mmCIF file of C-alpha atoms in Angstrom:
data_model
loop_
_atom_site.group_PDB
_atom_site.id
_atom_site.type_symbol
_atom_site.label_atom_id
_atom_site.label_comp_id
_atom_site.label_asym_id
_atom_site.label_seq_id
_atom_site.Cartn_x
_atom_site.Cartn_y
_atom_site.Cartn_z
ATOM 1 C CA MET A 3 11.432 -3.490 -11.404
ATOM 2 C CA PRO A 4 8.646 -5.934 -12.152
ATOM 3 C CA ILE A 5 5.392 -5.009 -10.442
ATOM 4 C CA THR A 6 2.499 -7.440 -10.547
ATOM 5 C CA PHE A 7 -1.126 -6.788 -9.670
ATOM 6 C CA GLU A 8 -3.576 -9.440 -8.502
ATOM 7 C CA ARG A 9 -7.175 -8.822 -7.522
ATOM 8 C CA VAL A 10 -8.760 -11.106 -4.980
ATOM 9 C CA PRO A 11 -11.968 -12.283 -6.695
ATOM 10 C CA GLY A 12 -15.150 -10.937 -5.147
ATOM 11 C CA GLU A 13 -13.312 -8.818 -2.571
ATOM 12 C CA PRO A 14 -12.119 -5.201 -2.496
ATOM 13 C CA ILE A 15 -8.508 -6.357 -2.242
ATOM 14 C CA LEU A 16 -5.570 -5.722 -4.571
ATOM 15 C CA ILE A 17 -2.275 -7.518 -4.031
ATOM 16 C CA VAL A 18 0.753 -5.744 -5.471
ATOM 17 C CA SER A 19 4.101 -7.519 -5.627
ATOM 18 C CA THR A 20 7.386 -5.716 -6.186
ATOM 19 C CA VAL A 21 10.489 -7.583 -7.287
ATOM 20 C CA GLY A 22 13.896 -5.966 -7.435
ATOM 21 C CA GLY A 23 14.100 -2.199 -7.600
ATOM 22 C CA LEU A 24 11.281 0.291 -7.206
ATOM 23 C CA THR A 25 11.277 3.831 -8.549
ATOM 24 C CA VAL A 26 8.991 6.841 -8.402
ATOM 25 C CA GLU A 27 7.606 5.755 -11.776
ATOM 26 C CA GLY A 28 6.782 2.361 -10.282
ATOM 27 C CA MET A 29 5.005 4.036 -7.379
ATOM 28 C CA HIS A 30 2.978 6.115 -9.840
ATOM 29 C CA GLU A 31 2.004 2.893 -11.613
ATOM 30 C CA ILE A 32 0.887 1.354 -8.305
ATOM 31 C CA PHE A 33 -1.101 4.458 -7.397
ATOM 32 C CA ALA A 34 -2.756 4.708 -10.821
ATOM 33 C CA ARG A 35 -3.791 1.042 -10.850
ATOM 34 C CA SER A 36 -5.075 1.300 -7.271
ATOM 35 C CA ALA A 37 -7.121 4.406 -8.094
ATOM 36 C CA GLN A 38 -8.563 2.738 -11.199
ATOM 37 C CA ILE A 39 -9.655 -0.361 -9.285
ATOM 38 C CA GLN A 40 -11.001 1.722 -6.391
ATOM 39 C CA ARG A 41 -13.169 3.680 -8.838
ATOM 40 C CA GLU A 42 -14.403 0.415 -10.389
ATOM 41 C CA ILE A 43 -15.505 -1.035 -7.059
ATOM 42 C CA GLY A 44 -16.804 2.310 -5.779
ATOM 43 C CA ASP A 45 -15.751 1.592 -2.211
ATOM 44 C CA ILE A 46 -12.657 1.367 -0.034
ATOM 45 C CA LEU A 47 -9.854 -0.658 -1.648
ATOM 46 C CA TYR A 48 -7.460 -2.632 0.509
ATOM 47 C CA ARG A 49 -4.035 -2.742 -1.139
ATOM 48 C CA ILE A 50 -1.558 -5.303 0.127
ATOM 49 C CA THR A 51 1.902 -4.469 -1.187
ATOM 50 C CA ASP A 52 4.293 -7.399 -0.927
ATOM 51 C CA ASN A 53 7.829 -6.036 -0.744
ATOM 52 C CA THR A 54 9.526 -9.236 0.397
ATOM 53 C CA LEU A 55 11.606 -9.298 -2.801
ATOM 54 C CA LEU A 56 12.221 -5.551 -2.907
ATOM 55 C CA ASP A 57 15.811 -4.460 -3.457
ATOM 56 C CA ILE A 58 15.862 -0.683 -3.515
ATOM 57 C CA GLY A 59 18.739 1.759 -3.483
ATOM 58 C CA ALA A 60 19.047 4.712 -1.149
ATOM 59 C CA GLN A 61 18.426 7.329 -3.871
ATOM 60 C CA ASP A 62 15.245 5.616 -5.083
ATOM 61 C CA PHE A 63 14.064 5.397 -1.483
ATOM 62 C CA ILE A 64 14.652 9.132 -0.974
ATOM 63 C CA ASN A 65 12.789 9.893 -4.209
ATOM 64 C CA ILE A 66 9.839 7.755 -3.107
ATOM 65 C CA ILE A 67 9.714 9.477 0.287
ATOM 66 C CA GLN A 68 9.753 12.857 -1.470
ATOM 67 C CA LEU A 69 6.858 11.665 -3.645
ATOM 68 C CA ALA A 70 4.957 10.684 -0.511
ATOM 69 C CA GLN A 71 5.558 14.101 0.992
ATOM 70 C CA THR A 72 4.392 16.038 -2.055
ATOM 71 C CA ALA A 73 1.550 13.701 -3.028
ATOM 72 C CA GLY A 74 -0.211 13.351 0.276
ATOM 73 C CA ARG A 75 -3.957 12.995 -0.023
ATOM 74 C CA ASP A 76 -3.998 14.777 -3.379
ATOM 75 C CA LEU A 77 -2.731 11.793 -5.369
ATOM 76 C CA PRO A 78 -5.483 9.240 -6.047
ATOM 77 C CA GLY A 79 -4.406 5.724 -5.180
ATOM 78 C CA SER A 80 -1.603 6.803 -2.865
ATOM 79 C CA SER A 81 -1.285 5.403 0.638
ATOM 80 C CA ALA A 82 -2.712 8.691 1.984
ATOM 81 C CA ASP A 83 -5.787 8.489 -0.282
ATOM 82 C CA PRO A 84 -8.784 8.095 2.067
ATOM 83 C CA ASN A 85 -10.250 5.490 -0.322
ATOM 84 C CA ILE A 86 -7.183 3.246 -0.026
ATOM 85 C CA ARG A 87 -6.216 1.116 2.963
ATOM 86 C CA ALA A 88 -2.587 0.202 2.457
ATOM 87 C CA VAL A 89 -0.994 -2.832 4.095
ATOM 88 C CA LEU A 90 2.636 -3.839 3.646
ATOM 89 C CA VAL A 91 4.352 -7.214 3.603
ATOM 90 C CA ALA A 92 8.099 -7.222 4.279
ATOM 91 C CA SER A 93 10.754 -7.156 6.903
ATOM 92 C CA ASN A 94 13.408 -5.217 5.000
ATOM 93 C CA ARG A 95 14.678 -1.929 6.375
ATOM 94 C CA TRP A 96 13.380 0.183 3.478
ATOM 95 C CA THR A 97 9.791 -0.894 3.988
ATOM 96 C CA LEU A 98 10.027 -0.308 7.726
ATOM 97 C CA LEU A 99 11.575 3.134 7.150
ATOM 98 C CA PHE A 100 8.837 3.937 4.631
ATOM 99 C CA ARG A 101 6.207 2.978 7.187
ATOM 100 C CA GLU A 102 7.853 5.161 9.802
ATOM 101 C CA ALA A 103 8.129 8.118 7.427
ATOM 102 C CA LEU A 104 4.489 7.937 6.325
ATOM 103 C CA SER A 105 3.356 7.964 9.941
ATOM 104 C CA GLN A 106 4.818 11.472 10.310
ATOM 105 C CA PRO A 107 2.401 14.396 9.796
ATOM 106 C CA GLN A 108 4.455 15.934 6.967
ATOM 107 C CA PHE A 109 4.088 12.676 4.999
ATOM 108 C CA GLY A 110 0.370 12.271 5.593
ATOM 109 C CA GLY A 111 0.302 10.746 9.074
ATOM 110 C CA VAL A 112 -0.800 7.406 7.641
ATOM 111 C CA PHE A 113 -0.715 4.209 9.688
ATOM 112 C CA LEU A 114 0.593 1.331 7.564
ATOM 113 C CA PRO A 115 0.392 -2.102 9.137
ATOM 114 C CA VAL A 116 3.351 -4.315 8.211
ATOM 115 C CA PHE A 117 3.313 -8.106 8.219
ATOM 116 C CA GLU A 118 6.006 -10.673 7.531
ATOM 117 C CA THR A 119 3.820 -12.846 5.305
ATOM 118 C CA ARG A 120 1.174 -12.241 2.683
ATOM 119 C CA GLN A 121 -1.108 -14.686 4.491
ATOM 120 C CA SER A 122 -0.922 -12.614 7.688
ATOM 121 C CA ALA A 123 -1.661 -9.430 5.758
ATOM 122 C CA LEU A 124 -4.635 -11.036 4.027
ATOM 123 C CA ALA A 125 -5.956 -12.325 7.368
ATOM 124 C CA TYR A 126 -5.672 -8.782 8.773
ATOM 125 C CA VAL A 127 -7.588 -7.324 5.819
ATOM 126 C CA HIS A 128 -10.289 -9.985 6.151
ATOM 127 C CA LEU A 129 -10.606 -9.061 9.833
ATOM 128 C CA GLN A 130 -10.974 -5.380 8.911
ATOM 129 C CA LEU A 131 -13.637 -6.230 6.323
ATOM 130 C CA ALA A 132 -15.509 -8.354 8.894
ATOM 131 C CA LYS A 133 -15.437 -5.430 11.359
ATOM 132 C CA LEU A 134 -16.903 -3.127 8.716
ATOM 133 C CA GLN A 135 -19.596 -5.668 7.963
ATOM 134 C CA ASP A 136 -20.432 -6.005 11.676
ATOM 135 C CA GLU A 137 -20.618 -2.222 12.044
ATOM 136 C CA ALA A 138 -22.883 -1.963 9.014
ATOM 137 C CA THR A 139 -25.322 -4.530 10.384
ATOM 138 C CA ALA A 140 -25.286 -3.274 13.995
#
């Protein structure tokens, strides 16, 4: 379950890569690191989670969904944290099911954009940052 974290220099962007399995403990690690970085920058953090090499079992998936349901907005760094903008990279069924589950009200009602490539996800985040900048200067 290797999880790697990469900050984009000079930008409020964290890229998380998952390889192999992912457990609830791994999700807690992702949330904790995201919350730490968000506090350091003092602004919205965009987290791109690259799950293209994710290989997760059904029980771990169920456990992660249960975590999402119980955590909601109360868990700093989670996808429902209002200081985190989560973006996913993958085309596997687990990631798409996770996205669908989190969009439901009982799981936080969070919209998670999903892209097939990290480059597309990064372009999306840069577009969102440009929109915020335009709004701030308007």
